[in-house]
């Protein structure tokens, strides 16, 4: 179908410290014991998109991601892992790999997307309208119950997810998008767009899923001309939306007509008649109405279309871009969206690997996941938590609403609530953690008690 | 005599309006002789183009079409000799239904009277009959018109009647002979019908042979009509002959050895009330659609799918359909989503997609382009059908394309073949749609005079072009746009026309009888015109045409010749398209308004949203097509001469 897929897998996201580390780049953070990137790759594989470019920031991270992909998706996917320098932003990353892009349209997917929105639908919507860019929107995920212990860090991380989106009445076109820092300012809506459309619907309850279909020629042109553009979402998309009625990108308007009747035999007037027949018969979007001008004559106003695909409410869609999101996604994937995890859950809505050992009187509640080779002592209780592989958990341990990664040792009498415990962490006896994040290989001394803290080893 | 008379009547339905209604015919004869002495009957065919500014039938040799529109005038005549003869059977064949003729155009004449008069009429030679009717008719319907319709109509008719002329030149006697012949034909026809149960095939054939031999006697007149007799009989022969399988009816007609014959026979349509077939078709289908549970009894044989589920489903499979070309896919999506509607636009979009697909096509190893590409196009077409049933015009275009592929010389290289096909497609679009529209607009605009009130229904792109062209010519007229729910296509037309500065009235179909008082002409578009003159068009067209007819307002149909089809259809039930039934209950753009509320889910409520209807030919005064202005009865001529073998260009 002439689409090329670029997965932007990121690098070591600062937002996710202390979860990410040198060993675990963002793309490999485990969600229900699988790297988050695997969700995107599976989604693409299901859509028969097997030729991918995965862009990773930093060559070290690229090496790790590449290693994992080649092991996990051998013979299934054809993946090129392209390392790009760190901190060049999503637009920068695309700029860096632009020479690899050959197809007519590019599907840009964020590597931290956990979703079952079919990419085909986005691509189809894109094609149907012959749009320049199509963004995928979904309703904002509900934040978890663990919200109660909100720390300052969480408030900060929540903001980028919010944005204000303007749609046309048919909810097919994007008229306005404001995200991040722009939200603090007054909302500025372009008069020309508003006049052309007549009506705009402003929504704050939609989230940008970072799944875009972009016309390659336009993308390359924009990246080429606007060298300061850093991020697709914050720079490129708003720019395209802003300029949709006074298009500066080449590949639209006039050339499009050329495409329709690119036969030299066609006289100009014939071509106009032809395109007019087509235009009159089709439901014209405001773009065309605007381009044709009030008198119906084909004036030279060039426009391009920015479409949206709004995912159905029954589709799951979340981005792992904050610590809060990390716990939320882990909870959802083992809970309500467990079809995404790829595991088949037991009748109790949980999954205990056959090789896991449970002590006597230990209960594992619903929406739990217990990885292979993990051992639990007696009288433990696990609720709504994910426990990784080869963990050793002592007796009388309570784990609620938490994520415990691989190779974690938890001493007797510990209580872990709403926390994330990274790999190789050692919790000694009677540790109490509430809403904490514990970085990899950290050792929590016996009897200590933490609330809402982020514990990590000092970087040397 | 019966079967022949009606056909005449159909050729010019207005006869009854004009024909001074005396049941005895003789007084009418002078009228005929006044307008045209019998001797000069055949000359008009060749002379009229020279004397007239606008030639009547406008049947040009196809090549000239693109070069010069004025080229029409000179070559207007050449209806080949052979075809003239064959004109006859078609004219006869297309009008089996005697009742057709009885509905006069404007005078709801009591049918027995009309028919009796017709029988009396039969004593005259045909052509005289036309003459008088034509002249009389146009005297009445276009009083003092600046444009001489008489000849136009006359020769337009002449094409159909042409066959008659050579035979009937010598006068009444001959025509009587042919009348007698038709008498012969009648018993044989009906006889075969009644006796078909007991007769075996061979018996019937022998009977036929003997009849034919008997006819062979009056050779000069019989040459044409023997064919006339043969053809319908052949058909009858083929259809009921195999009593074994009702389903093999199609096979029966397939049997004739000529290959073209086989191609002409339309593939049997899917009957969607046939469960096993539906199941099979579903397995093949790309689009996963669920059928609407609650369908109207009469229309069970038509596909109707749950609306709203198809698009997301198809979208989600976007990447899985590798063999589909993206352009085709896009067009399919647009059909499904309703982004493209309207016969011409759909056809152009489809052809452009095909052209793009052909350009990107490469023949796989060990396959020939002709075969593989045909299969490819076939798969595209079936995909498009799943998205939305094809219109007849699209079917014609596809047949044209497949024909061109099949006829590609083997010596061509792949790239040459591809460019030649793309050129063919472009030429088809240009000549058959765009240029045809211009020709139609030119012809039809002569029918618009200052002070006219024109009515149109829905949104037809030709009519729109016509109106804007007439405006450009500086004519002063008023337009009434009649529209109907649920599509309200007329609104966009209205918007464009008003923007152009036209004086418009907008109303809905329910008010058509009120507004019709003021209207002087009705211009309608058509999705297709069938060979019995039936106009297949947006639902509601028939109502408009009938109301116009009742008010004696001439109804002019603007339709490109590529939309003509040889099929005969008497109702709009057999073939139709069902739209989203929920659209009837809902108001577009206002999801909160649902007239039926929860009633929509009741099992004993069935919603019907038909897309097309068939307007019988007697309500149509004239068809404006790219070959000229013709009466609806001349459609078979166009179909036979120009649409045969899809030799469109």
Tab-separated table of C-alpha atoms in Angstrom, chain A residues 253-452:
chain	number	residue	atom	x	y	z
A	253	UNK	CA	-3.292	22.109	-4.828
A	254	UNK	CA	-2.112	22.571	-8.336
A	255	UNK	CA	0.087	19.507	-8.580
A	256	UNK	CA	-2.807	17.437	-7.404
A	257	UNK	CA	-4.874	18.537	-10.325
A	258	UNK	CA	-1.962	17.645	-12.499
A	259	UNK	CA	-2.018	14.214	-11.035
A	260	UNK	CA	-5.632	13.799	-11.943
A	261	UNK	CA	-5.239	14.574	-15.551
A	262	UNK	CA	-1.602	14.190	-16.282
A	263	UNK	CA	-2.233	13.499	-19.878
A	264	UNK	CA	-0.821	16.026	-22.240
A	265	UNK	CA	-3.621	15.429	-24.678
A	266	UNK	CA	-6.021	16.845	-22.187
A	267	UNK	CA	-6.506	20.447	-22.804
A	268	UNK	CA	-6.553	22.626	-19.787
A	269	UNK	CA	-10.247	23.264	-19.925
A	270	UNK	CA	-11.049	19.597	-20.189
A	271	UNK	CA	-9.023	18.934	-17.154
A	272	UNK	CA	-10.845	21.615	-15.277
A	273	UNK	CA	-14.195	20.215	-16.319
A	274	UNK	CA	-13.124	16.825	-15.207
A	275	UNK	CA	-11.938	17.916	-11.840
A	276	UNK	CA	-15.033	19.993	-11.466
A	277	UNK	CA	-17.262	17.027	-12.146
A	278	UNK	CA	-15.380	15.135	-9.527
A	279	UNK	CA	-15.434	17.976	-7.107
A	280	UNK	CA	-19.084	18.777	-7.516
A	281	UNK	CA	-20.096	15.224	-7.051
A	282	UNK	CA	-18.086	14.566	-3.988
A	283	UNK	CA	-18.772	15.880	-0.563
A	284	UNK	CA	-16.495	18.769	-0.586
A	285	UNK	CA	-14.541	19.505	2.481
A	286	UNK	CA	-14.084	23.072	3.434
A	287	UNK	CA	-10.619	22.927	1.955
A	288	UNK	CA	-11.920	22.551	-1.533
A	289	UNK	CA	-14.678	25.043	-1.011
A	290	UNK	CA	-12.111	27.491	0.157
A	291	UNK	CA	-9.738	26.687	-2.639
A	292	UNK	CA	-12.410	27.113	-5.247
A	293	UNK	CA	-13.322	30.442	-3.819
A	294	UNK	CA	-16.798	31.853	-3.401
A	295	UNK	CA	-17.591	32.021	-7.080
A	296	UNK	CA	-16.670	28.427	-7.762
A	297	UNK	CA	-13.793	29.368	-9.980
A	298	UNK	CA	-10.638	27.444	-9.455
A	299	UNK	CA	-8.494	30.153	-8.085
A	300	UNK	CA	-4.986	29.431	-7.077
A	301	UNK	CA	-5.562	29.147	-3.380
A	302	UNK	CA	-3.707	26.151	-2.249
A	303	UNK	CA	-4.775	24.095	0.647
A	304	UNK	CA	-3.879	20.864	2.230
A	305	UNK	CA	-5.810	18.661	4.533
A	306	UNK	CA	-4.969	17.674	8.039
A	307	UNK	CA	-7.135	14.782	9.059
A	308	UNK	CA	-7.727	13.054	12.298
A	309	UNK	CA	-8.644	9.548	13.041
A	310	UNK	CA	-10.510	9.372	16.303
A	311	UNK	CA	-10.197	5.961	17.779
A	312	UNK	CA	-13.261	4.260	18.999
A	313	UNK	CA	-13.878	4.395	22.699
A	314	UNK	CA	-13.656	0.650	23.016
A	315	UNK	CA	-10.106	0.676	21.750
A	316	UNK	CA	-7.348	0.848	24.253
A	317	UNK	CA	-4.774	3.464	23.679
A	318	UNK	CA	-2.139	4.736	26.037
A	319	UNK	CA	1.359	6.060	25.886
A	320	UNK	CA	4.056	5.156	28.267
A	321	UNK	CA	5.449	8.589	28.770
A	322	UNK	CA	5.403	8.997	32.499
A	323	UNK	CA	5.837	6.948	35.588
A	324	UNK	CA	2.180	7.251	36.284
A	325	UNK	CA	1.421	6.007	32.805
A	326	UNK	CA	3.787	3.128	33.367
A	327	UNK	CA	1.859	1.858	36.348
A	328	UNK	CA	-1.444	2.584	34.660
A	329	UNK	CA	-0.541	0.676	31.572
A	330	UNK	CA	0.733	-2.239	33.565
A	331	UNK	CA	-2.485	-2.318	35.454
A	332	UNK	CA	-4.619	-2.036	32.332
A	333	UNK	CA	-2.747	-4.603	30.342
A	334	UNK	CA	-3.201	-7.144	33.065
A	335	UNK	CA	-6.698	-5.907	33.707
A	336	UNK	CA	-9.236	-4.503	31.360
A	337	UNK	CA	-7.080	-4.525	28.260
A	338	UNK	CA	-5.570	-7.922	28.809
A	339	UNK	CA	-6.111	-8.932	25.196
A	340	UNK	CA	-3.146	-6.747	24.420
A	341	UNK	CA	-0.733	-8.661	26.542
A	342	UNK	CA	-0.934	-11.685	24.355
A	343	UNK	CA	-1.258	-14.002	27.310
A	344	UNK	CA	-4.284	-16.088	28.026
A	345	UNK	CA	-5.467	-15.372	31.483
A	346	UNK	CA	-6.815	-17.956	33.834
A	347	UNK	CA	-10.327	-18.086	35.121
A	348	UNK	CA	-9.283	-15.938	38.059
A	349	UNK	CA	-8.171	-13.266	35.678
A	350	UNK	CA	-4.593	-13.731	36.586
A	351	UNK	CA	-1.653	-15.500	35.130
A	352	UNK	CA	0.843	-17.500	37.106
A	353	UNK	CA	3.608	-18.997	35.127
A	354	UNK	CA	3.742	-22.784	35.623
A	355	UNK	CA	7.300	-22.614	36.811
A	356	UNK	CA	6.478	-20.093	39.527
A	357	UNK	CA	6.379	-21.445	43.052
A	358	UNK	CA	3.907	-20.276	45.615
A	359	UNK	CA	4.174	-20.891	49.328
A	360	UNK	CA	1.292	-22.056	51.427
A	361	UNK	CA	-1.555	-19.642	52.124
A	362	UNK	CA	-0.266	-17.288	49.492
A	363	UNK	CA	-2.944	-15.654	47.431
A	364	UNK	CA	-2.601	-14.100	44.036
A	365	UNK	CA	-5.602	-11.981	43.256
A	366	UNK	CA	-7.130	-11.149	39.921
A	367	UNK	CA	-5.345	-8.927	37.408
A	368	UNK	CA	-1.996	-10.231	38.495
A	369	UNK	CA	0.875	-11.589	36.570
A	370	UNK	CA	3.592	-13.773	37.990
A	371	UNK	CA	6.594	-14.347	35.784
A	372	UNK	CA	8.436	-17.565	35.233
A	373	UNK	CA	10.722	-18.940	37.875
A	374	UNK	CA	9.551	-16.604	40.579
A	375	UNK	CA	9.234	-17.924	44.077
A	376	UNK	CA	6.952	-16.678	46.791
A	377	UNK	CA	7.030	-17.560	50.442
A	378	UNK	CA	4.095	-18.317	52.694
A	379	UNK	CA	1.193	-16.060	53.537
A	380	UNK	CA	1.885	-13.604	50.788
A	381	UNK	CA	-0.756	-11.547	49.143
A	382	UNK	CA	-0.526	-10.109	45.647
A	383	UNK	CA	-3.186	-7.846	44.263
A	384	UNK	CA	-3.292	-6.063	40.910
A	385	UNK	CA	0.416	-6.328	40.441
A	386	UNK	CA	2.889	-7.559	37.941
A	387	UNK	CA	5.824	-9.576	39.172
A	388	UNK	CA	8.677	-10.301	36.847
A	389	UNK	CA	10.790	-13.342	36.247
A	390	UNK	CA	12.982	-15.071	38.760
A	391	UNK	CA	11.978	-12.927	41.695
A	392	UNK	CA	12.482	-14.250	45.192
A	393	UNK	CA	9.835	-13.057	47.523
A	394	UNK	CA	9.849	-13.948	51.179
A	395	UNK	CA	6.993	-14.702	53.497
A	396	UNK	CA	4.187	-12.386	54.618
A	397	UNK	CA	4.825	-9.969	51.772
A	398	UNK	CA	2.055	-7.738	50.579
A	399	UNK	CA	2.233	-6.405	47.053
A	400	UNK	CA	-0.588	-4.185	45.874
A	401	UNK	CA	-0.895	-2.104	42.702
A	402	UNK	CA	2.744	-2.440	41.960
A	403	UNK	CA	5.140	-3.488	39.305
A	404	UNK	CA	8.031	-5.670	40.284
A	405	UNK	CA	10.501	-6.314	37.517
A	406	UNK	CA	12.850	-9.238	37.042
A	407	UNK	CA	15.335	-10.673	39.509
A	408	UNK	CA	14.060	-8.721	42.491
A	409	UNK	CA	14.607	-9.999	45.974
A	410	UNK	CA	12.034	-9.036	48.531
A	411	UNK	CA	12.616	-9.913	52.147
A	412	UNK	CA	10.059	-11.162	54.628
A	413	UNK	CA	7.338	-8.889	55.883
A	414	UNK	CA	7.687	-6.257	53.193
A	415	UNK	CA	4.808	-4.205	51.992
A	416	UNK	CA	4.865	-2.694	48.525
A	417	UNK	CA	2.017	-0.478	47.445
A	418	UNK	CA	1.619	1.508	44.275
A	419	UNK	CA	5.285	1.277	43.553
A	420	UNK	CA	7.596	0.309	40.782
A	421	UNK	CA	10.512	-1.873	41.694
A	422	UNK	CA	13.082	-2.229	38.955
A	423	UNK	CA	15.268	-5.187	38.134
A	424	UNK	CA	17.836	-6.566	40.537
A	425	UNK	CA	16.558	-4.496	43.407
A	426	UNK	CA	16.935	-5.903	46.850
A	427	UNK	CA	14.342	-5.077	49.464
A	428	UNK	CA	15.499	-6.275	52.840
A	429	UNK	CA	13.153	-7.327	55.606
A	430	UNK	CA	10.156	-5.292	56.713
A	431	UNK	CA	10.541	-2.572	54.103
A	432	UNK	CA	7.458	-0.516	53.493
A	433	UNK	CA	7.159	1.249	50.151
A	434	UNK	CA	4.233	3.364	49.124
A	435	UNK	CA	4.103	5.133	45.757
A	436	UNK	CA	7.806	4.815	45.307
A	437	UNK	CA	10.033	4.094	42.387
A	438	UNK	CA	13.098	2.086	43.036
A	439	UNK	CA	15.834	2.237	40.421
A	440	UNK	CA	17.657	-0.803	39.175
A	441	UNK	CA	20.040	-2.649	41.491
A	442	UNK	CA	19.127	-0.474	44.445
A	443	UNK	CA	19.254	-1.949	47.887
A	444	UNK	CA	16.646	-0.850	50.371
A	445	UNK	CA	17.854	-1.435	53.853
A	446	UNK	CA	15.838	-3.429	56.317
A	447	UNK	CA	12.991	-1.814	58.147
A	448	UNK	CA	13.021	1.409	56.173
A	449	UNK	CA	9.844	3.085	55.134
A	450	UNK	CA	9.378	5.302	52.109
A	451	UNK	CA	6.456	7.243	50.786
A	452	UNK	CA	6.291	8.813	47.369
